[in-house]
Amino acid sequence: SIADSKDIVIDAPQIAENGAVVPIEISSNLPNTRSIAVLVEKNPFPLVAKFDFHEGAVPFVKINAKMGESSNVRVLAEAGGKYFTAFKEVKVTIGGCGG
Amino acid sequence: MADPMKIRATLKGDLADVRVLMGHPMETGQRKDGAGKPIPLHFIQEVTVKLNGKTVIEGQISQAISRNPVFSFRVKGAKSGDKVEISWLDNKGDTNRTEAAIA
């Protein structure tokens, strides 16, 4: 099972004016974080990106994502062989997935 | 051929902040052109970050990343002058690679 974790920090706007470019910054304070996956739950294809961190990398990333509509931005982190999750709700004024 | 990426790598103690701007349309395949024809899917799929030749971060990214992607990463154990190399591969098989020294 996947535990909710407060050690995953998601920094994203409460309200994104432009759904085509939503800045999302993610940090994991979980020891031995190997990977971080970012999902926008209500997007047509929810998985936005996944990063694997090798020795020498800090489990931190900042991305610009497209959001089609207001949605939770969910992060899945794999640390020490287990999965942890956190989310932040981002409201979107104008959707940015195109079409 | 793709334009070189803009990389800025600055040191804070032994942590290097790496910011990269990539030029890429990141088409989702959902948009239509003026004539109503769908614009084909065209997006960066993989991003690799290397420090002094060693891979430190591997990213798999989707068409949901914004047009002209901007990423920030952090690497540790870095010194001024160390080389950061960032490369990408897109769904058409095009690649790009740019190197920068940590300030």
mmCIF file of N, CA, C and O in Angstrom, chain B:
data_model
loop_
_atom_site.group_PDB
_atom_site.id
_atom_site.type_symbol
_atom_site.label_atom_id
_atom_site.label_comp_id
_atom_site.label_asym_id
_atom_site.label_seq_id
_atom_site.Cartn_x
_atom_site.Cartn_y
_atom_site.Cartn_z
ATOM 1 N N MET B 1 17.635 20.399 -37.167
ATOM 2 C CA MET B 1 18.429 20.117 -35.955
ATOM 3 C C MET B 1 17.978 21.045 -34.852
ATOM 4 O O MET B 1 17.613 22.191 -35.084
ATOM 5 N N ALA B 2 18.049 20.582 -33.631
ATOM 6 C CA ALA B 2 17.546 21.374 -32.514
ATOM 7 C C ALA B 2 18.575 22.415 -32.090
ATOM 8 O O ALA B 2 19.777 22.201 -32.177
ATOM 9 N N ASP B 3 18.061 23.542 -31.628
ATOM 10 C CA ASP B 3 18.955 24.569 -31.087
ATOM 11 C C ASP B 3 19.549 24.095 -29.772
ATOM 12 O O ASP B 3 18.933 23.313 -29.063
ATOM 13 N N PRO B 4 20.752 24.612 -29.417
ATOM 14 C CA PRO B 4 21.335 24.225 -28.121
ATOM 15 C C PRO B 4 20.423 24.658 -26.987
ATOM 16 O O PRO B 4 19.718 25.662 -27.085
ATOM 17 N N MET B 5 20.459 23.882 -25.917
ATOM 18 C CA MET B 5 19.675 24.224 -24.745
ATOM 19 C C MET B 5 20.383 25.348 -24.013
ATOM 20 O O MET B 5 21.594 25.516 -24.139
ATOM 21 N N LYS B 6 19.604 26.064 -23.225
ATOM 22 C CA LYS B 6 20.217 27.076 -22.359
ATOM 23 C C LYS B 6 20.315 26.456 -20.968
ATOM 24 O O LYS B 6 19.299 26.121 -20.368
ATOM 25 N N ILE B 7 21.540 26.326 -20.501
ATOM 26 C CA ILE B 7 21.743 25.723 -19.174
ATOM 27 C C ILE B 7 22.395 26.751 -18.269
ATOM 28 O O ILE B 7 23.358 27.412 -18.663
ATOM 29 N N ARG B 8 21.862 26.859 -17.064
ATOM 30 C CA ARG B 8 22.505 27.698 -16.065
ATOM 31 C C ARG B 8 22.726 26.845 -14.827
ATOM 32 O O ARG B 8 21.764 26.310 -14.258
ATOM 33 N N ALA B 9 23.974 26.682 -14.428
ATOM 34 C CA ALA B 9 24.279 25.831 -13.275
ATOM 35 C C ALA B 9 25.052 26.659 -12.265
ATOM 36 O O ALA B 9 26.153 27.123 -12.553
ATOM 37 N N THR B 10 24.443 26.879 -11.108
ATOM 38 C CA THR B 10 25.103 27.702 -10.083
ATOM 39 C C THR B 10 25.270 26.919 -8.796
ATOM 40 O O THR B 10 24.474 26.041 -8.462
ATOM 41 N N LEU B 11 26.344 27.258 -8.087
ATOM 42 C CA LEU B 11 26.720 26.507 -6.900
ATOM 43 C C LEU B 11 26.231 27.184 -5.632
ATOM 44 O O LEU B 11 26.342 28.392 -5.491
ATOM 45 N N LYS B 12 25.673 26.370 -4.727
ATOM 46 C CA LYS B 12 25.339 26.857 -3.389
ATOM 47 C C LYS B 12 25.940 25.850 -2.419
ATOM 48 O O LYS B 12 25.357 24.799 -2.162
ATOM 49 N N GLY B 13 27.144 26.166 -1.908
ATOM 50 C CA GLY B 13 27.854 25.186 -1.090
ATOM 51 C C GLY B 13 28.308 24.079 -2.012
ATOM 52 O O GLY B 13 28.977 24.334 -3.017
ATOM 53 N N ASP B 14 27.922 22.829 -1.748
ATOM 54 C CA ASP B 14 28.297 21.777 -2.681
ATOM 55 C C ASP B 14 27.074 21.287 -3.470
ATOM 56 O O ASP B 14 27.105 20.240 -4.118
ATOM 57 N N LEU B 15 26.000 22.106 -3.415
ATOM 58 C CA LEU B 15 24.794 21.778 -4.163
ATOM 59 C C LEU B 15 24.756 22.641 -5.418
ATOM 60 O O LEU B 15 24.856 23.859 -5.327
ATOM 61 N N ALA B 16 24.612 22.033 -6.560
ATOM 62 C CA ALA B 16 24.492 22.816 -7.785
ATOM 63 C C ALA B 16 23.037 22.835 -8.217
ATOM 64 O O ALA B 16 22.383 21.795 -8.301
ATOM 65 N N ASP B 17 22.566 24.049 -8.468
ATOM 66 C CA ASP B 17 21.224 24.270 -8.998
ATOM 67 C C ASP B 17 21.362 24.291 -10.509
ATOM 68 O O ASP B 17 22.111 25.114 -11.032
ATOM 69 N N VAL B 18 20.678 23.415 -11.212
ATOM 70 C CA VAL B 18 20.796 23.360 -12.663
ATOM 71 C C VAL B 18 19.449 23.690 -13.284
ATOM 72 O O VAL B 18 18.450 23.006 -13.014
ATOM 73 N N ARG B 19 19.450 24.740 -14.078
ATOM 74 C CA ARG B 19 18.202 25.138 -14.734
ATOM 75 C C ARG B 19 18.423 25.027 -16.244
ATOM 76 O O ARG B 19 19.438 25.488 -16.762
ATOM 77 N N VAL B 20 17.489 24.395 -16.944
ATOM 78 C CA VAL B 20 17.666 24.200 -18.375
ATOM 79 C C VAL B 20 16.394 24.571 -19.123
ATOM 80 O O VAL B 20 15.291 24.236 -18.700
ATOM 81 N N LEU B 21 16.595 25.279 -20.227
ATOM 82 C CA LEU B 21 15.487 25.628 -21.113
ATOM 83 C C LEU B 21 15.698 24.885 -22.433
ATOM 84 O O LEU B 21 16.773 24.971 -23.042
ATOM 85 N N MET B 22 14.688 24.146 -22.836
ATOM 86 C CA MET B 22 14.773 23.382 -24.080
ATOM 87 C C MET B 22 13.776 23.953 -25.086
ATOM 88 O O MET B 22 12.665 24.306 -24.718
ATOM 89 N N GLY B 23 14.176 24.015 -26.340
ATOM 90 C CA GLY B 23 13.242 24.460 -27.366
ATOM 91 C C GLY B 23 12.576 23.245 -27.974
ATOM 92 O O GLY B 23 13.241 22.420 -28.610
ATOM 93 N N HIS B 24 11.288 23.080 -27.763
ATOM 94 C CA HIS B 24 10.584 21.938 -28.340
ATOM 95 C C HIS B 24 9.082 22.214 -28.311
ATOM 96 O O HIS B 24 8.570 22.686 -27.304
ATOM 97 N N PRO B 25 8.362 21.888 -29.393
ATOM 98 C CA PRO B 25 6.928 22.200 -29.432
ATOM 99 C C PRO B 25 6.068 21.398 -28.439
ATOM 100 O O PRO B 25 5.005 21.849 -28.034
ATOM 101 N N MET B 26 6.537 20.222 -28.038
ATOM 102 C CA MET B 26 5.786 19.377 -27.091
ATOM 103 C C MET B 26 4.314 19.290 -27.486
ATOM 104 O O MET B 26 3.408 19.618 -26.702
ATOM 105 N N GLU B 27 4.076 18.889 -28.735
ATOM 106 C CA GLU B 27 2.695 18.755 -29.223
ATOM 107 C C GLU B 27 2.014 17.546 -28.603
ATOM 108 O O GLU B 27 2.561 16.438 -28.613
ATOM 109 N N THR B 28 0.797 17.756 -28.141
ATOM 110 C CA THR B 28 0.064 16.668 -27.483
ATOM 111 C C THR B 28 -0.666 15.773 -28.474
ATOM 112 O O THR B 28 -1.169 14.719 -28.117
ATOM 113 N N GLY B 29 -0.747 16.227 -29.726
ATOM 114 C CA GLY B 29 -1.522 15.458 -30.682
ATOM 115 C C GLY B 29 -2.998 15.819 -30.633
ATOM 116 O O GLY B 29 -3.803 15.332 -31.431
ATOM 117 N N GLN B 30 -3.354 16.688 -29.687
ATOM 118 C CA GLN B 30 -4.761 17.084 -29.526
ATOM 119 C C GLN B 30 -5.090 18.367 -30.301
ATOM 120 O O GLN B 30 -6.242 18.640 -30.582
ATOM 121 N N ARG B 31 -4.065 19.138 -30.623
ATOM 122 C CA ARG B 31 -4.323 20.434 -31.266
ATOM 123 C C ARG B 31 -4.568 20.241 -32.755
ATOM 124 O O ARG B 31 -4.063 19.305 -33.371
ATOM 125 N N LYS B 32 -5.328 21.185 -33.332
ATOM 126 C CA LYS B 32 -5.573 21.116 -34.766
ATOM 127 C C LYS B 32 -4.969 22.346 -35.425
ATOM 128 O O LYS B 32 -4.885 23.410 -34.823
ATOM 129 N N ASP B 33 -4.540 22.195 -36.667
ATOM 130 C CA ASP B 33 -3.974 23.356 -37.365
ATOM 131 C C ASP B 33 -5.102 24.205 -37.951
ATOM 132 O O ASP B 33 -6.280 23.909 -37.758
ATOM 133 N N GLY B 34 -4.724 25.247 -38.710
ATOM 134 C CA GLY B 34 -5.714 26.167 -39.277
ATOM 135 C C GLY B 34 -6.746 25.468 -40.157
ATOM 136 O O GLY B 34 -7.887 25.890 -40.255
ATOM 137 N N ALA B 35 -6.316 24.388 -40.807
ATOM 138 C CA ALA B 35 -7.213 23.661 -41.720
ATOM 139 C C ALA B 35 -8.046 22.611 -40.998
ATOM 140 O O ALA B 35 -8.806 21.872 -41.620
ATOM 141 N N GLY B 36 -7.863 22.502 -39.688
ATOM 142 C CA GLY B 36 -8.638 21.525 -38.919
ATOM 143 C C GLY B 36 -7.986 20.168 -38.821
ATOM 144 O O GLY B 36 -8.547 19.227 -38.265
ATOM 145 N N LYS B 37 -6.761 20.042 -39.363
ATOM 146 C CA LYS B 37 -6.053 18.756 -39.284
ATOM 147 C C LYS B 37 -5.323 18.649 -37.955
ATOM 148 O O LYS B 37 -4.700 19.616 -37.523
ATOM 149 N N PRO B 38 -5.354 17.475 -37.340
ATOM 150 C CA PRO B 38 -4.629 17.331 -36.064
ATOM 151 C C PRO B 38 -3.126 17.472 -36.271
ATOM 152 O O PRO B 38 -2.561 16.930 -37.230
ATOM 153 N N ILE B 39 -2.494 18.219 -35.365
ATOM 154 C CA ILE B 39 -1.031 18.347 -35.382
ATOM 155 C C ILE B 39 -0.474 17.114 -34.683
ATOM 156 O O ILE B 39 -0.869 16.819 -33.557
ATOM 157 N N PRO B 40 0.429 16.365 -35.356
ATOM 158 C CA PRO B 40 0.880 15.095 -34.771
ATOM 159 C C PRO B 40 1.610 15.253 -33.435
ATOM 160 O O PRO B 40 2.242 16.272 -33.151
ATOM 161 N N LEU B 41 1.523 14.196 -32.664
ATOM 162 C CA LEU B 41 2.223 14.082 -31.391
ATOM 163 C C LEU B 41 3.727 14.271 -31.622
ATOM 164 O O LEU B 41 4.317 13.622 -32.471
ATOM 165 N N HIS B 42 4.342 15.154 -30.892
ATOM 166 C CA HIS B 42 5.774 15.421 -31.058
ATOM 167 C C HIS B 42 6.285 15.969 -29.735
ATOM 168 O O HIS B 42 6.029 17.129 -29.393
ATOM 169 N N PHE B 43 6.983 15.145 -28.997
ATOM 170 C CA PHE B 43 7.369 15.566 -27.655
ATOM 171 C C PHE B 43 8.657 14.885 -27.197
ATOM 172 O O PHE B 43 9.006 13.805 -27.666
ATOM 173 N N ILE B 44 9.357 15.538 -26.289
ATOM 174 C CA ILE B 44 10.559 14.963 -25.679
ATOM 175 C C ILE B 44 10.126 13.839 -24.747
ATOM 176 O O ILE B 44 9.225 14.020 -23.920
ATOM 177 N N GLN B 45 10.744 12.663 -24.895
ATOM 178 C CA GLN B 45 10.380 11.498 -24.086
ATOM 179 C C GLN B 45 11.354 11.256 -22.939
ATOM 180 O O GLN B 45 10.980 10.753 -21.893
ATOM 181 N N GLU B 46 12.623 11.529 -23.208
ATOM 182 C CA GLU B 46 13.646 11.214 -22.209
ATOM 183 C C GLU B 46 14.589 12.387 -22.021
ATOM 184 O O GLU B 46 14.958 13.052 -22.996
ATOM 185 N N VAL B 47 14.947 12.630 -20.787
ATOM 186 C CA VAL B 47 15.922 13.672 -20.442
ATOM 187 C C VAL B 47 16.959 13.031 -19.540
ATOM 188 O O VAL B 47 16.612 12.293 -18.617
ATOM 189 N N THR B 48 18.233 13.293 -19.839
ATOM 190 C CA THR B 48 19.306 12.734 -19.003
ATOM 191 C C THR B 48 20.191 13.863 -18.525
ATOM 192 O O THR B 48 20.559 14.745 -19.312
ATOM 193 N N VAL B 49 20.514 13.835 -17.246
ATOM 194 C CA VAL B 49 21.405 14.832 -16.655
ATOM 195 C C VAL B 49 22.660 14.118 -16.183
ATOM 196 O O VAL B 49 22.576 13.152 -15.424
ATOM 197 N N LYS B 50 23.823 14.587 -16.661
ATOM 198 C CA LYS B 50 25.092 13.983 -16.236
ATOM 199 C C LYS B 50 25.970 15.035 -15.558
ATOM 200 O O LYS B 50 25.990 16.191 -15.982
ATOM 201 N N LEU B 51 26.686 14.589 -14.541
ATOM 202 C CA LEU B 51 27.672 15.432 -13.879
ATOM 203 C C LEU B 51 29.031 14.799 -14.106
ATOM 204 O O LEU B 51 29.257 13.644 -13.707
ATOM 205 N N ASN B 52 29.918 15.547 -14.775
ATOM 206 C CA ASN B 52 31.242 15.005 -15.101
ATOM 207 C C ASN B 52 31.156 13.616 -15.738
ATOM 208 O O ASN B 52 31.893 12.693 -15.368
ATOM 209 N N GLY B 53 30.251 13.471 -16.692
ATOM 210 C CA GLY B 53 30.143 12.233 -17.447
ATOM 211 C C GLY B 53 29.336 11.131 -16.787
ATOM 212 O O GLY B 53 29.059 10.096 -17.397
ATOM 213 N N LYS B 54 28.919 11.330 -15.546
ATOM 214 C CA LYS B 54 28.188 10.276 -14.843
ATOM 215 C C LYS B 54 26.698 10.660 -14.778
ATOM 216 O O LYS B 54 26.371 11.774 -14.364
ATOM 217 N N THR B 55 25.846 9.728 -15.166
ATOM 218 C CA THR B 55 24.401 10.007 -15.146
ATOM 219 C C THR B 55 23.917 10.155 -13.717
ATOM 220 O O THR B 55 24.124 9.252 -12.892
ATOM 221 N N VAL B 56 23.278 11.272 -13.418
ATOM 222 C CA VAL B 56 22.737 11.470 -12.076
ATOM 223 C C VAL B 56 21.204 11.475 -12.056
ATOM 224 O O VAL B 56 20.589 11.058 -11.079
ATOM 225 N N ILE B 57 20.612 11.980 -13.130
ATOM 226 C CA ILE B 57 19.144 12.006 -13.169
ATOM 227 C C ILE B 57 18.671 11.524 -14.536
ATOM 228 O O ILE B 57 19.225 11.924 -15.571
ATOM 229 N N GLU B 58 17.668 10.668 -14.523
ATOM 230 C CA GLU B 58 17.026 10.245 -15.765
ATOM 231 C C GLU B 58 15.550 10.566 -15.665
ATOM 232 O O GLU B 58 14.912 10.196 -14.679
ATOM 233 N N GLY B 59 15.036 11.257 -16.678
ATOM 234 C CA GLY B 59 13.628 11.617 -16.658
ATOM 235 C C GLY B 59 12.911 11.005 -17.846
ATOM 236 O O GLY B 59 13.438 10.990 -18.955
ATOM 237 N N GLN B 60 11.712 10.489 -17.567
ATOM 238 C CA GLN B 60 10.838 10.081 -18.647
ATOM 239 C C GLN B 60 9.709 11.082 -18.631
ATOM 240 O O GLN B 60 9.052 11.246 -17.588
ATOM 241 N N ILE B 61 9.524 11.797 -19.724
ATOM 242 C CA ILE B 61 8.519 12.834 -19.674
ATOM 243 C C ILE B 61 7.478 12.644 -20.764
ATOM 244 O O ILE B 61 7.685 11.883 -21.716
ATOM 245 N N SER B 62 6.371 13.296 -20.587
ATOM 246 C CA SER B 62 5.243 13.081 -21.484
ATOM 247 C C SER B 62 4.881 14.371 -22.204
ATOM 248 O O SER B 62 5.420 15.436 -21.923
ATOM 249 N N GLN B 63 3.926 14.262 -23.083
ATOM 250 C CA GLN B 63 3.449 15.413 -23.848
ATOM 251 C C GLN B 63 2.722 16.416 -22.955
ATOM 252 O O GLN B 63 2.336 17.488 -23.409
ATOM 253 N N ALA B 64 2.541 16.071 -21.691
ATOM 254 C CA ALA B 64 1.915 17.004 -20.750
ATOM 255 C C ALA B 64 2.912 17.998 -20.158
ATOM 256 O O ALA B 64 2.526 18.871 -19.384
ATOM 257 N N ILE B 65 4.157 17.879 -20.507
ATOM 258 C CA ILE B 65 5.123 18.910 -20.117
ATOM 259 C C ILE B 65 4.929 20.080 -21.091
ATOM 260 O O ILE B 65 4.689 19.870 -22.289
ATOM 261 N N SER B 66 5.026 21.285 -20.588
ATOM 262 C CA SER B 66 4.731 22.469 -21.401
ATOM 263 C C SER B 66 5.681 22.630 -22.585
ATOM 264 O O SER B 66 6.826 22.179 -22.554
ATOM 265 N N ARG B 67 5.206 23.323 -23.599
ATOM 266 C CA ARG B 67 6.003 23.712 -24.750
ATOM 267 C C ARG B 67 7.263 24.442 -24.276
ATOM 268 O O ARG B 67 7.195 25.225 -23.328
ATOM 269 N N ASN B 68 8.379 24.199 -24.969
ATOM 270 C CA ASN B 68 9.677 24.768 -24.572
ATOM 271 C C ASN B 68 9.949 24.504 -23.091
ATOM 272 O O ASN B 68 9.970 25.419 -22.266
ATOM 273 N N PRO B 69 10.161 23.234 -22.798
ATOM 274 C CA PRO B 69 10.284 22.815 -21.390
ATOM 275 C C PRO B 69 11.386 23.547 -20.636
ATOM 276 O O PRO B 69 12.455 23.814 -21.178
ATOM 277 N N VAL B 70 11.076 23.834 -19.401
ATOM 278 C CA VAL B 70 12.061 24.360 -18.466
ATOM 279 C C VAL B 70 12.088 23.408 -17.285
ATOM 280 O O VAL B 70 11.056 23.083 -16.726
ATOM 281 N N PHE B 71 13.291 22.942 -16.954
ATOM 282 C CA PHE B 71 13.418 22.063 -15.795
ATOM 283 C C PHE B 71 14.444 22.645 -14.843
ATOM 284 O O PHE B 71 15.417 23.278 -15.273
ATOM 285 N N SER B 72 14.259 22.376 -13.556
ATOM 286 C CA SER B 72 15.311 22.651 -12.570
ATOM 287 C C SER B 72 15.627 21.361 -11.857
ATOM 288 O O SER B 72 14.721 20.597 -11.488
ATOM 289 N N PHE B 73 16.924 21.129 -11.675
ATOM 290 C CA PHE B 73 17.408 19.946 -10.960
ATOM 291 C C PHE B 73 18.432 20.396 -9.938
ATOM 292 O O PHE B 73 18.925 21.517 -9.986
ATOM 293 N N ARG B 74 18.769 19.486 -9.018
ATOM 294 C CA ARG B 74 19.851 19.772 -8.065
ATOM 295 C C ARG B 74 20.783 18.583 -7.986
ATOM 296 O O ARG B 74 20.325 17.430 -7.858
ATOM 297 N N VAL B 75 22.065 18.852 -8.051
ATOM 298 C CA VAL B 75 23.050 17.775 -7.887
ATOM 299 C C VAL B 75 23.971 18.148 -6.741
ATOM 300 O O VAL B 75 24.237 19.319 -6.502
ATOM 301 N N LYS B 76 24.475 17.137 -6.021
ATOM 302 C CA LYS B 76 25.358 17.424 -4.892
ATOM 303 C C LYS B 76 26.767 16.944 -5.170
ATOM 304 O O LYS B 76 27.005 16.160 -6.104
ATOM 305 N N GLY B 77 27.693 17.428 -4.343
ATOM 306 C CA GLY B 77 29.086 17.046 -4.515
ATOM 307 C C GLY B 77 29.704 17.718 -5.727
ATOM 308 O O GLY B 77 30.637 17.202 -6.335
ATOM 309 N N ALA B 78 29.154 18.887 -6.105
ATOM 310 C CA ALA B 78 29.649 19.556 -7.305
ATOM 311 C C ALA B 78 30.630 20.667 -6.937
ATOM 312 O O ALA B 78 30.549 21.243 -5.859
ATOM 313 N N LYS B 79 31.538 20.965 -7.870
ATOM 314 C CA LYS B 79 32.489 22.058 -7.659
ATOM 315 C C LYS B 79 32.408 22.991 -8.856
ATOM 316 O O LYS B 79 31.999 22.586 -9.957
ATOM 317 N N SER B 80 32.845 24.201 -8.650
ATOM 318 C CA SER B 80 32.904 25.155 -9.750
ATOM 319 C C SER B 80 33.757 24.578 -10.867
ATOM 320 O O SER B 80 34.834 24.021 -10.610
ATOM 321 N N GLY B 81 33.287 24.690 -12.110
ATOM 322 C CA GLY B 81 34.029 24.142 -13.232
ATOM 323 C C GLY B 81 33.605 22.743 -13.629
ATOM 324 O O GLY B 81 33.901 22.284 -14.742
ATOM 325 N N ASP B 82 32.884 22.039 -12.760
ATOM 326 C CA ASP B 82 32.374 20.701 -13.112
ATOM 327 C C ASP B 82 31.434 20.817 -14.310
ATOM 328 O O ASP B 82 30.767 21.818 -14.502
ATOM 329 N N LYS B 83 31.416 19.736 -15.110
ATOM 330 C CA LYS B 83 30.616 19.758 -16.325
ATOM 331 C C LYS B 83 29.233 19.143 -16.096
ATOM 332 O O LYS B 83 29.126 18.029 -15.569
ATOM 333 N N VAL B 84 28.208 19.888 -16.496
ATOM 334 C CA VAL B 84 26.853 19.346 -16.494
ATOM 335 C C VAL B 84 26.464 19.127 -17.944
ATOM 336 O O VAL B 84 26.611 20.026 -18.777
ATOM 337 N N GLU B 85 25.994 17.939 -18.267
ATOM 338 C CA GLU B 85 25.545 17.666 -19.622
ATOM 339 C C GLU B 85 24.089 17.246 -19.567
ATOM 340 O O GLU B 85 23.706 16.383 -18.781
ATOM 341 N N ILE B 86 23.279 17.874 -20.425
ATOM 342 C CA ILE B 86 21.868 17.514 -20.470
ATOM 343 C C ILE B 86 21.548 17.068 -21.886
ATOM 344 O O ILE B 86 21.961 17.727 -22.860
ATOM 345 N N SER B 87 20.863 15.954 -22.012
ATOM 346 C CA SER B 87 20.498 15.464 -23.341
ATOM 347 C C SER B 87 19.026 15.061 -23.345
ATOM 348 O O SER B 87 18.457 14.746 -22.307
ATOM 349 N N TRP B 88 18.445 15.120 -24.527
ATOM 350 C CA TRP B 88 17.060 14.644 -24.644
ATOM 351 C C TRP B 88 16.857 13.846 -25.909
ATOM 352 O O TRP B 88 17.648 13.922 -26.851
ATOM 353 N N LEU B 89 15.804 13.036 -25.892
ATOM 354 C CA LEU B 89 15.401 12.214 -27.026
ATOM 355 C C LEU B 89 13.898 12.429 -27.190
ATOM 356 O O LEU B 89 13.156 12.373 -26.203
ATOM 357 N N ASP B 90 13.442 12.690 -28.428
ATOM 358 C CA ASP B 90 11.995 12.852 -28.583
ATOM 359 C C ASP B 90 11.366 11.666 -29.323
ATOM 360 O O ASP B 90 12.069 10.730 -29.733
ATOM 361 N N ASN B 91 10.054 11.702 -29.475
ATOM 362 C CA ASN B 91 9.338 10.543 -30.018
ATOM 363 C C ASN B 91 9.581 10.342 -31.510
ATOM 364 O O ASN B 91 9.171 9.334 -32.078
ATOM 365 N N LYS B 92 10.262 11.304 -32.156
ATOM 366 C CA LYS B 92 10.604 11.113 -33.561
ATOM 367 C C LYS B 92 12.029 10.587 -33.699
ATOM 368 O O LYS B 92 12.520 10.403 -34.813
ATOM 369 N N GLY B 93 12.706 10.398 -32.567
ATOM 370 C CA GLY B 93 14.081 9.928 -32.606
ATOM 371 C C GLY B 93 15.100 11.049 -32.662
ATOM 372 O O GLY B 93 16.316 10.786 -32.725
ATOM 373 N N ASP B 94 14.644 12.302 -32.649
ATOM 374 C CA ASP B 94 15.598 13.413 -32.616
ATOM 375 C C ASP B 94 16.213 13.523 -31.239
ATOM 376 O O ASP B 94 15.575 13.214 -30.227
ATOM 377 N N THR B 95 17.469 13.981 -31.233
ATOM 378 C CA THR B 95 18.170 14.126 -29.956
ATOM 379 C C THR B 95 18.833 15.493 -29.889
ATOM 380 O O THR B 95 19.018 16.168 -30.899
ATOM 381 N N ASN B 96 19.192 15.858 -28.672
ATOM 382 C CA ASN B 96 19.923 17.097 -28.468
ATOM 383 C C ASN B 96 20.785 16.924 -27.239
ATOM 384 O O ASN B 96 20.426 16.187 -26.320
ATOM 385 N N ARG B 97 21.953 17.551 -27.260
ATOM 386 C CA ARG B 97 22.832 17.446 -26.097
ATOM 387 C C ARG B 97 23.580 18.746 -25.923
ATOM 388 O O ARG B 97 24.136 19.285 -26.886
ATOM 389 N N THR B 98 23.563 19.271 -24.722
ATOM 390 C CA THR B 98 24.273 20.517 -24.437
ATOM 391 C C THR B 98 25.011 20.369 -23.116
ATOM 392 O O THR B 98 24.540 19.706 -22.188
ATOM 393 N N GLU B 99 26.209 20.981 -23.073
ATOM 394 C CA GLU B 99 27.039 20.891 -21.874
ATOM 395 C C GLU B 99 27.294 22.292 -21.330
ATOM 396 O O GLU B 99 27.365 23.246 -22.092
ATOM 397 N N ALA B 100 27.417 22.378 -20.021
ATOM 398 C CA ALA B 100 27.749 23.675 -19.420
ATOM 399 C C ALA B 100 28.617 23.426 -18.203
ATOM 400 O O ALA B 100 28.554 22.367 -17.578
ATOM 401 N N ALA B 101 29.421 24.422 -17.848
ATOM 402 C CA ALA B 101 30.238 24.298 -16.640
ATOM 403 C C ALA B 101 29.501 24.949 -15.486
ATOM 404 O O ALA B 101 28.787 25.934 -15.665
ATOM 405 N N ILE B 102 29.674 24.370 -14.302
ATOM 406 C CA ILE B 102 29.055 24.960 -13.115
ATOM 407 C C ILE B 102 29.810 26.233 -12.782
ATOM 408 O O ILE B 102 31.053 26.230 -12.747
ATOM 409 N N ALA B 103 29.056 27.298 -12.592
ATOM 410 C CA ALA B 103 29.665 28.606 -12.342
ATOM 411 C C ALA B 103 30.449 28.639 -11.031
ATOM 412 O O ALA B 103 30.104 27.944 -10.089
#
